[in-house]
Coordinates of C-alpha atoms in Angstrom, one line a residue:
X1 CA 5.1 0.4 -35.5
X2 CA 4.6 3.1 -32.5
X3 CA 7.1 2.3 -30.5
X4 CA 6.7 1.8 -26.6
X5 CA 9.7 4.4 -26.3
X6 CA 12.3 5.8 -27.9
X7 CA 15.6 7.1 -27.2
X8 CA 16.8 10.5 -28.7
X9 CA 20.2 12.1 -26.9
X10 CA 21.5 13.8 -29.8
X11 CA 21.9 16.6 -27.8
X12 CA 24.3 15.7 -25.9
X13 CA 27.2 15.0 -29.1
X14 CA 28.8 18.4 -28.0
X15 CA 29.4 17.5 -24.6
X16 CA 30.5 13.8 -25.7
X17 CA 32.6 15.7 -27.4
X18 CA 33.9 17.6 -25.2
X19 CA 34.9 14.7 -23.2
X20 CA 36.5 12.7 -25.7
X21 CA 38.6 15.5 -26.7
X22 CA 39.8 16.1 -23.3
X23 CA 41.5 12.9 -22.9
X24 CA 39.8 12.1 -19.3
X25 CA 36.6 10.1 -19.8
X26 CA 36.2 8.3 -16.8
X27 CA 34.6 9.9 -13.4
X28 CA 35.5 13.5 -13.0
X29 CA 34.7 17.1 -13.8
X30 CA 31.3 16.4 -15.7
X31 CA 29.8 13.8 -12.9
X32 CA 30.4 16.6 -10.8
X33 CA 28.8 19.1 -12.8
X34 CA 25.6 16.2 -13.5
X35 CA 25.7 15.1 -9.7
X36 CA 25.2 19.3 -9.2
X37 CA 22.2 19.0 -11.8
X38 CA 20.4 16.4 -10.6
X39 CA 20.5 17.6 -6.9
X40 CA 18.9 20.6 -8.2
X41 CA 16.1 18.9 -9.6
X42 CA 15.6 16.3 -7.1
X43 CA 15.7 18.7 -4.1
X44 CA 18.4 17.7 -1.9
X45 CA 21.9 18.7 -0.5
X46 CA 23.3 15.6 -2.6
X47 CA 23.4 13.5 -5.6
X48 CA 25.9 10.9 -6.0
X49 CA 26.2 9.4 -9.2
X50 CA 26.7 5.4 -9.8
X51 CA 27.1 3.8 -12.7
X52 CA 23.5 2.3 -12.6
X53 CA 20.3 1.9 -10.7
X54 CA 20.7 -1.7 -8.7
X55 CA 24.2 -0.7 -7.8
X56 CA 21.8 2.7 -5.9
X57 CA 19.8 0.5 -3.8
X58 CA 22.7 -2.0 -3.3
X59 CA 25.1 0.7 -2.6
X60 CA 22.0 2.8 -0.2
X61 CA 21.7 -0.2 1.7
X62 CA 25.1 -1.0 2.2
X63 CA 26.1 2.4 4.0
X64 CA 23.0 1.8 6.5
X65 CA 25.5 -1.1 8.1
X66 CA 22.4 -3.8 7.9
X67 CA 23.2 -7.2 9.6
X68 CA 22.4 -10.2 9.2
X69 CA 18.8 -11.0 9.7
X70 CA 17.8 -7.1 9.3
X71 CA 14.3 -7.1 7.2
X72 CA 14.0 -4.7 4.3
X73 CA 10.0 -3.6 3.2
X74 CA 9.3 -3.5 -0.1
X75 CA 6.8 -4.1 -3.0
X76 CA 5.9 -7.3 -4.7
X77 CA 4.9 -5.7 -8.4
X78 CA 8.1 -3.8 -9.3
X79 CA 11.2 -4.9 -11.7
X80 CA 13.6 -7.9 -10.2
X81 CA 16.7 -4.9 -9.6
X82 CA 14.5 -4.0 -6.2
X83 CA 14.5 -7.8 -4.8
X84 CA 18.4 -8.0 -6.4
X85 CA 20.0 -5.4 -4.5
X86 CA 17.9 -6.1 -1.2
X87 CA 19.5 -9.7 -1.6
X88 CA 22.7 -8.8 -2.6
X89 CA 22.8 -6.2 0.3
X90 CA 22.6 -9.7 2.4
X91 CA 19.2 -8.3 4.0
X92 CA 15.5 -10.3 4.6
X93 CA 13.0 -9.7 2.3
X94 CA 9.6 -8.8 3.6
X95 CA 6.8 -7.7 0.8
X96 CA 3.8 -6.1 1.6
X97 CA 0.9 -5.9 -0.8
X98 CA -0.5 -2.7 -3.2
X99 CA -2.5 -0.6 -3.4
X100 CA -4.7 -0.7 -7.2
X101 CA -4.9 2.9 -7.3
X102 CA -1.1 3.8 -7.4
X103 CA 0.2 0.3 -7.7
X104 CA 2.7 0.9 -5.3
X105 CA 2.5 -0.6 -1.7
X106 CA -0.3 -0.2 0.9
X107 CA 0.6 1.8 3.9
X108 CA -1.6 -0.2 6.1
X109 CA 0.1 -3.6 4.8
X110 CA 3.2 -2.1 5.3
X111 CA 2.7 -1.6 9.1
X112 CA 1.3 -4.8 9.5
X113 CA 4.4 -6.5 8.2
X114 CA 6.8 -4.5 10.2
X115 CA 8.6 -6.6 13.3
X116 CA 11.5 -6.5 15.4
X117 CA 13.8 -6.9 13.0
X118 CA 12.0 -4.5 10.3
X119 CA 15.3 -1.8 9.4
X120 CA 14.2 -0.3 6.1
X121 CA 11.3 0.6 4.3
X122 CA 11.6 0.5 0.6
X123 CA 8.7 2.3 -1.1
X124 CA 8.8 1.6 -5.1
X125 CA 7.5 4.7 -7.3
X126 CA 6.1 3.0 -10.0
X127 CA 5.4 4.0 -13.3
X128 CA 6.5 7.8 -12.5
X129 CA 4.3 8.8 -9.7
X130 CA 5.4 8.5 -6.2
X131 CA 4.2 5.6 -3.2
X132 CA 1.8 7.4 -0.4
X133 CA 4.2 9.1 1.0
X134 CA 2.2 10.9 3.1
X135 CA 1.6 8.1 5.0
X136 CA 4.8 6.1 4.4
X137 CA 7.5 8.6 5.6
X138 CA 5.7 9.5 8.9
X139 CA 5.2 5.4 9.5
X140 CA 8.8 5.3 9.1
X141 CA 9.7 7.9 11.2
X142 CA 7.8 6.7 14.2
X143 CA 8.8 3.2 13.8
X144 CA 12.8 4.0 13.5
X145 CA 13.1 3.3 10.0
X146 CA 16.0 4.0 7.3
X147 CA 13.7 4.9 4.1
X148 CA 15.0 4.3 1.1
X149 CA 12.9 5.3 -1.9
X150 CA 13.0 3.0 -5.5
X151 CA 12.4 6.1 -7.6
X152 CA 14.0 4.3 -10.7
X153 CA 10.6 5.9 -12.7
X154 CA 10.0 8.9 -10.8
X155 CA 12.3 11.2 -11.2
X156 CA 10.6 14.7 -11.3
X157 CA 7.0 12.9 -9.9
X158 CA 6.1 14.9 -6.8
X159 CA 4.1 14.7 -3.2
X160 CA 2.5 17.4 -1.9
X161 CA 5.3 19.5 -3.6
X162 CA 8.1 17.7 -2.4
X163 CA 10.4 15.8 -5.2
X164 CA 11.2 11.9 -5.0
X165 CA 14.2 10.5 -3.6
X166 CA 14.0 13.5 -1.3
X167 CA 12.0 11.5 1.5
X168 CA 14.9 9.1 2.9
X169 CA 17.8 8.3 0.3
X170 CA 16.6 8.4 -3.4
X171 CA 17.7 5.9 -5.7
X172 CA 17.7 6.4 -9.5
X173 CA 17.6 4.6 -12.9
X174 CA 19.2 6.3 -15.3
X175 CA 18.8 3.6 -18.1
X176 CA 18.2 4.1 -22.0
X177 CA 14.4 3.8 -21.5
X178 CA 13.9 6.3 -18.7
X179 CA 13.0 9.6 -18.4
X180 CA 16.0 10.9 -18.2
X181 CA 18.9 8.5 -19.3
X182 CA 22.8 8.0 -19.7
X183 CA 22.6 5.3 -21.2
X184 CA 23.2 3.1 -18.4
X185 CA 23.3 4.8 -14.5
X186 CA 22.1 5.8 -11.0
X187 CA 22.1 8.3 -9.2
X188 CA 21.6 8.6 -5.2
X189 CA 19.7 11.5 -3.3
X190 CA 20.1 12.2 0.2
X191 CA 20.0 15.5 2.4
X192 CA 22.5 13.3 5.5
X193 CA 26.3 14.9 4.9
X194 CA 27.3 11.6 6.7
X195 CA 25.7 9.1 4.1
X196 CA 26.7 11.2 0.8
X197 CA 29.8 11.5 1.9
X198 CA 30.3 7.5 2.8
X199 CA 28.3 6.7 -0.6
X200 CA 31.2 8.8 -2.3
X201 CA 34.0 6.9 -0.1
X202 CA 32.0 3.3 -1.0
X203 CA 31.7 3.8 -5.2
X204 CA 35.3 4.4 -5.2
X205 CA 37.0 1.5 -4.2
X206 CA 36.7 2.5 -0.4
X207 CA 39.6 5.5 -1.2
X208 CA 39.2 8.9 0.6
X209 CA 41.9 9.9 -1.6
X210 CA 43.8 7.8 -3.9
X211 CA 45.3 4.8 -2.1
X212 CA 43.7 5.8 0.9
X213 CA 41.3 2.9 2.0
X214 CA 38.6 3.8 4.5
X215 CA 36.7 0.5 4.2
X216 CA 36.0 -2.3 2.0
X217 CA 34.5 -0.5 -1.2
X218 CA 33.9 -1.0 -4.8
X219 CA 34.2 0.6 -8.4
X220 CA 30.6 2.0 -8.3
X221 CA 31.5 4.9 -10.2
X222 CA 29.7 6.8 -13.4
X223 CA 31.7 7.9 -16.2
X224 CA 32.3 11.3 -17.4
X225 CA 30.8 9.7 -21.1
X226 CA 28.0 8.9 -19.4
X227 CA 27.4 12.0 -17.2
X228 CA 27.6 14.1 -20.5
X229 CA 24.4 12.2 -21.7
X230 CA 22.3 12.9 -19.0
X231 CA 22.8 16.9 -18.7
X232 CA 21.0 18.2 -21.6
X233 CA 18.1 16.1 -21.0
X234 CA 18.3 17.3 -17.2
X235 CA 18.4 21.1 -18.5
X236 CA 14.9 19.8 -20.7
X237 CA 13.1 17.5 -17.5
X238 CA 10.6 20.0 -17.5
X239 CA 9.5 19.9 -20.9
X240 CA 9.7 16.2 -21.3
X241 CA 7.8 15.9 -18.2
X242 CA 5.2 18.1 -19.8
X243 CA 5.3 16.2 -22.8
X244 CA 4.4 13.0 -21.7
X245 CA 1.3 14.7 -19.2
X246 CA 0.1 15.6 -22.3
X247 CA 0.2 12.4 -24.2
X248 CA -1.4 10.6 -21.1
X249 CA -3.9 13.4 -21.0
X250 CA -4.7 12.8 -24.0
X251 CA -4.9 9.0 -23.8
X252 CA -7.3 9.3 -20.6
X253 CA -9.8 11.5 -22.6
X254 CA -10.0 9.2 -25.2
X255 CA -10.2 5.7 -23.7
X256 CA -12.5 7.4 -21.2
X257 CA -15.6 4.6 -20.9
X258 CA -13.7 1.7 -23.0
X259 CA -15.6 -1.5 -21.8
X260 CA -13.7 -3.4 -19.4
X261 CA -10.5 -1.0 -19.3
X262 CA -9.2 0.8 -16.3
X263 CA -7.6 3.5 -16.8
X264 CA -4.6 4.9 -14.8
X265 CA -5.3 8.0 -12.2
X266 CA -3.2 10.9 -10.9
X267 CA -4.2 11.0 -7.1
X268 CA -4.8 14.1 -5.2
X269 CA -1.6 16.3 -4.3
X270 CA 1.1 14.2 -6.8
X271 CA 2.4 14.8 -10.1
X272 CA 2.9 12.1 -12.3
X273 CA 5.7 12.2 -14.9
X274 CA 4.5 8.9 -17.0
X275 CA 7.5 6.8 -17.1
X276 CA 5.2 4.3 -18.1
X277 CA 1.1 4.8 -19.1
X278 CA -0.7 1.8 -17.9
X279 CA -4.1 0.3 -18.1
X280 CA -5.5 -2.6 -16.3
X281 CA -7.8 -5.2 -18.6
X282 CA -10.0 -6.3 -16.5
X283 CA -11.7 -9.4 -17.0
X284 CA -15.2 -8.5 -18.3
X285 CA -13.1 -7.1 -21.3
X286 CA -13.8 -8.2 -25.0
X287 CA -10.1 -9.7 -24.7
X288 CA -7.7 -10.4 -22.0
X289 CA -4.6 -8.4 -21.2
X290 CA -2.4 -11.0 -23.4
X291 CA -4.4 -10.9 -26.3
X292 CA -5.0 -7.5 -26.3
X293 CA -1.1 -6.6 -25.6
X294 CA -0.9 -9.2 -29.1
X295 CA -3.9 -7.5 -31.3
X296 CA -2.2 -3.9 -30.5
X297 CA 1.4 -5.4 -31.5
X298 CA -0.3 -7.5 -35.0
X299 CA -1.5 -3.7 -35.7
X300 CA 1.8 -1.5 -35.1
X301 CA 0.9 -0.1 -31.5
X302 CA 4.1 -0.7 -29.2
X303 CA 3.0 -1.9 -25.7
X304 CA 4.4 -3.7 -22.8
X305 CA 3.7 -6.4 -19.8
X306 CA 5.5 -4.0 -16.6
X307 CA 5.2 -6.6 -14.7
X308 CA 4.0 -10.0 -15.8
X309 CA 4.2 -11.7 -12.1
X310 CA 5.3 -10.8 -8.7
X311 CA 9.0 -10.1 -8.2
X312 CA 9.2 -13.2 -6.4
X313 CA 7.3 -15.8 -8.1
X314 CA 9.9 -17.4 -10.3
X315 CA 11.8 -20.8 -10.2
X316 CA 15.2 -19.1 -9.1
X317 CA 13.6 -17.4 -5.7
X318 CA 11.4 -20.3 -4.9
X319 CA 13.1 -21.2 -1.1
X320 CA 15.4 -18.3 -1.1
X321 CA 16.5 -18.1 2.8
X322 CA 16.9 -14.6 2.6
X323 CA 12.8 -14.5 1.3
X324 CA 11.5 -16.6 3.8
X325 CA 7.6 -15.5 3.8
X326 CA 7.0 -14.8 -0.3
X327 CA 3.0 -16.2 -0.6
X328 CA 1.4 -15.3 -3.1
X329 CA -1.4 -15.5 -1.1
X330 CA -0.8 -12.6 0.8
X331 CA -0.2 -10.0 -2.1
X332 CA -3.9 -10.6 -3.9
X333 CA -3.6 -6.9 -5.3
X334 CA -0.1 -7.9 -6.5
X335 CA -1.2 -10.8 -8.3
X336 CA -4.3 -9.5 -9.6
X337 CA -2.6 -6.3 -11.3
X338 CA 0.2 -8.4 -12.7
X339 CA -2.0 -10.1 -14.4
X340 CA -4.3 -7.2 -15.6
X341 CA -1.8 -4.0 -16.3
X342 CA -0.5 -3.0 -20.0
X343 CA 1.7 -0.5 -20.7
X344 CA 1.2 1.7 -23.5
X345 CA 3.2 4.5 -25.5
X346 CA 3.1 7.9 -23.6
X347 CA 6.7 9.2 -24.6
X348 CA 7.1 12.5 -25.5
X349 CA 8.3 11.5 -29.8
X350 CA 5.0 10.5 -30.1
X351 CA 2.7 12.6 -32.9
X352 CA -1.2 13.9 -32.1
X353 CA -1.6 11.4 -35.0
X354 CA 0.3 8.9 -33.0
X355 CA -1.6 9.6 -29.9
X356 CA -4.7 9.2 -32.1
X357 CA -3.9 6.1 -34.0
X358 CA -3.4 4.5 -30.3
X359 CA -6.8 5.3 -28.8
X360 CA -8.3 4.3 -31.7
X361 CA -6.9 1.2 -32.0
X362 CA -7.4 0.0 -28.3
X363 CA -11.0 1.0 -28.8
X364 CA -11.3 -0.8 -32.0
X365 CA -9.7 -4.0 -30.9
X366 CA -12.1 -4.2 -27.3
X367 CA -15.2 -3.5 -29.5
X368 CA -15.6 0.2 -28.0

């Protein structure tokens, strides 16, 4: 089987080491020396480290002192941690629809679901390439917006030059199957001194200093085990970035013209980093998305369904008070891609042969 990703951090036994032999393994001296990494990469004054993704949106909300009845923006087709943390941050969901071309949400929906109690926009850079944030971030801007970017796939991915989770304040997945992982973690980017600085206070129990409480926090915090994961690979983004362009290079080339397949793009002035490569089986194809995502599994080709429905359309969110205008009727692009896209392998352990055997196979199975 080719898997749909795999995990290698062998490089970082020396630094687990390290840790484990200094006796001090939770938050300290190496999230400080990670946080300084990622801030480097990501292009901002600060990176504050969490100890996962949701608890970055939840905790990035939280400092922007939202009351009740404030409306949060966001995509419908992205993983249930982005409607979580909006509903744990005790906010209104709003969802505006995609785009099919970056699968992230329309700019034009999103200022046509703004109103007067809109406080944040939250843009979800799926699949490693960023939302159009050339059009999102001035929207914002002139509408009095906090912007608060899902980058839980993008980091590295690029507009116009300028990093993810540089835009507003970045939040960052830093689980097994992401580009860059610790196993489990998050990571939260912002150039404001005033927010780092009260996301720092927040993640530690509300404590300045030890027993000194400024407000009503919570344990948030990464460990220094888990921050000694995460810095090799950082020291290597580029080259696993690189990596995985080249895999999806060489996946575009060669399912280039496969009947009923569309393949995914790399729009004018981004750079995609591939968390995920993923086609949409459209339905003049030889098989539909389910059966195809079962024929590539039956012959050893790891895939997977990123996202099989909207974010909102299951049993437990049905009614929600806090999601009082989820239609699926007005997210048709939504719907439609959840029911078309298919992730397959792009990482960067994959073989030329690997590479091969995929393309092959996909163009085998829709009778290419």
């Amino acid at each position: 089987m080719i898997p749909i990703t795999v995990v290698d951090v062998r490089d970082a036994e020396d630094l687990v080491v390290e840790v484990l032999r200094s006796g001090a393994i939770a938050q300290g001296p190496m999230v400080k020396r990670f946080e300084e990494a990622f801030a480097a990469v990501s292009g901002t004054k600060h990176a504050v480290a969490v100890n996962n993704g949701t608890t970055a949106l939840v905790a990035s909300l939280q400092v922007l002192d939202l009351q009740p009845g404030d409306e949060v923006i966001t995509s419908p087709f992205t993983f249930v941690a982005t409607l979580n943390a909006i509903l744990e941050a005790g906010a209104t969901v709003r969802f505006a629809d995609i785009r099919r071309d970056d699968f992230a949400v329309d700019p034009d929906a999103v200022a046509a679901a703004i109103g007067p109690r809109t406080k944040v926009l939250m843009p979800v850079h799926l699949y490693g390439q960023t939302a159009d944030m050339g059009k999102l971030a001035p929207l914002a801007a002139e509408r009095g917006l906090h912007l608060v970017e899902d980058s839980a796939q993008a980091v590295g991915a690029t507009f116009e030059g300028r990093r993810s989770g540089s835009f507003g304040l970045g939040c960052f997945s830093l689980y097994a199957t992401k580009n860059i992982t610790t196993a489990e973690g998050g990571v939260i980017t912002t150039d404001d001194d005033v927010l780092a600085d009260r996301l720092r206070v927040l993640r530690n129990q509300g404590m300045r200093a030890r027993y000194q409480y400024e407000v009503a926090g919570h344990n948030y915090r990464m460990t220094d085990l888990h921050a000694a994961v995460g810095i090799p690979q950082l020291e290597k983004l580029d080259s696993i970035t690189a990596a995985r362009q080249r895999n999806a290079k060489r996946l575009t080339e060669g399912l280039s013209g496969t009947p009923g397949l569309e393949l995914p793009q790399v729009l004018p002035g981004r750079e995609h980093v591939w968390h995920q490569y993923t086609v949409l089986v459209g339905p003049h194809a030889f098989l539909s998305r389910d059966e195809l995502a079962a024929a590539l599994t039956e012959r050893g080709i790891g895939n997977g369904i990123y996202y099989p429905k909207v974010v909102f359309d299951y049993d437990c969110y049905r009614g929600h008070e806090l999601i009082p205008d989820a239609d699926l009727a007005s997210v048709p692009m939504a719907s439609s891609v959840a029911a078309q896209a298919l992730s397959l392998p792009v990482h960067p352990k994959l073989s030329e042969d690997d590479v091969d055997k995929i393309i092959e196979t996909v163009r085998e199975v829709l009778g290419a």
